[in-house]
Amino acid sequence: MIEFENERMTECLCDLITHSIIQHSIIIYNIIFSIGITTIP
């Protein structure tokens, strides 16, 4: 029973990490994109 709970927690944590990585990469992409637009005349 304890093992099952632990497994579920790990799965949840992985989902959370994956979600935040995706969000951060979108933000970083937007920053790079806007810098690229401003530097290219």
mmCIF file of C-alpha atoms in Angstrom:
data_model
loop_
_atom_site.group_PDB
_atom_site.id
_atom_site.type_symbol
_atom_site.label_atom_id
_atom_site.label_comp_id
_atom_site.label_asym_id
_atom_site.label_seq_id
_atom_site.Cartn_x
_atom_site.Cartn_y
_atom_site.Cartn_z
ATOM 1 C CA MET A 1 0.000 0.000 0.000
ATOM 2 C CA ILE A 2 2.793 2.417 0.913
ATOM 3 C CA GLU A 3 4.688 1.557 -2.291
ATOM 4 C CA PHE A 4 1.615 2.344 -4.404
ATOM 5 C CA GLU A 5 1.187 5.759 -2.776
ATOM 6 C CA ASN A 6 4.867 6.523 -3.316
ATOM 7 C CA GLU A 7 4.628 5.523 -6.976
ATOM 8 C CA ARG A 8 1.658 7.819 -7.507
ATOM 9 C CA MET A 9 3.496 10.700 -5.853
ATOM 10 C CA THR A 10 6.524 10.197 -8.126
ATOM 11 C CA GLU A 11 4.271 10.131 -11.190
ATOM 12 C CA CYS A 12 2.603 13.372 -10.076
ATOM 13 C CA LEU A 13 5.992 15.002 -9.482
ATOM 14 C CA CYS A 14 7.181 13.959 -12.955
ATOM 15 C CA ASP A 15 4.065 15.482 -14.533
ATOM 16 C CA LEU A 16 4.649 18.707 -12.594
ATOM 17 C CA ILE A 17 8.304 18.903 -13.663
ATOM 18 C CA THR A 18 7.439 18.161 -17.304
ATOM 19 C CA HIS A 19 4.712 20.816 -17.263
ATOM 20 C CA SER A 20 7.014 23.486 -15.818
ATOM 21 C CA ILE A 21 9.777 22.614 -18.312
ATOM 22 C CA ILE A 22 7.300 23.053 -21.186
ATOM 23 C CA GLN A 23 6.098 26.390 -19.770
ATOM 24 C CA HIS A 24 9.658 27.632 -19.287
ATOM 25 C CA SER A 25 10.750 26.596 -22.779
ATOM 26 C CA ILE A 26 7.781 28.504 -24.250
ATOM 27 C CA ILE A 27 8.787 31.621 -22.250
ATOM 28 C CA ILE A 28 12.464 31.265 -23.285
ATOM 29 C CA TYR A 29 11.411 30.762 -26.923
ATOM 30 C CA ASN A 30 9.292 33.933 -26.796
ATOM 31 C CA ILE A 31 12.188 35.935 -25.311
ATOM 32 C CA ILE A 32 14.643 34.672 -27.954
ATOM 33 C CA PHE A 33 12.065 35.344 -30.677
ATOM 34 C CA SER A 34 11.464 38.943 -29.562
ATOM 35 C CA ILE A 35 15.213 39.610 -29.196
ATOM 36 C CA GLY A 36 15.735 38.206 -32.692
ATOM 37 C CA ILE A 37 13.088 40.537 -34.124
ATOM 38 C CA THR A 38 14.572 43.629 -32.446
ATOM 39 C CA THR A 39 18.188 42.864 -33.461
ATOM 40 C CA ILE A 40 17.423 42.091 -37.119
ATOM 41 C CA PRO A 41 16.719 45.364 -38.980
#
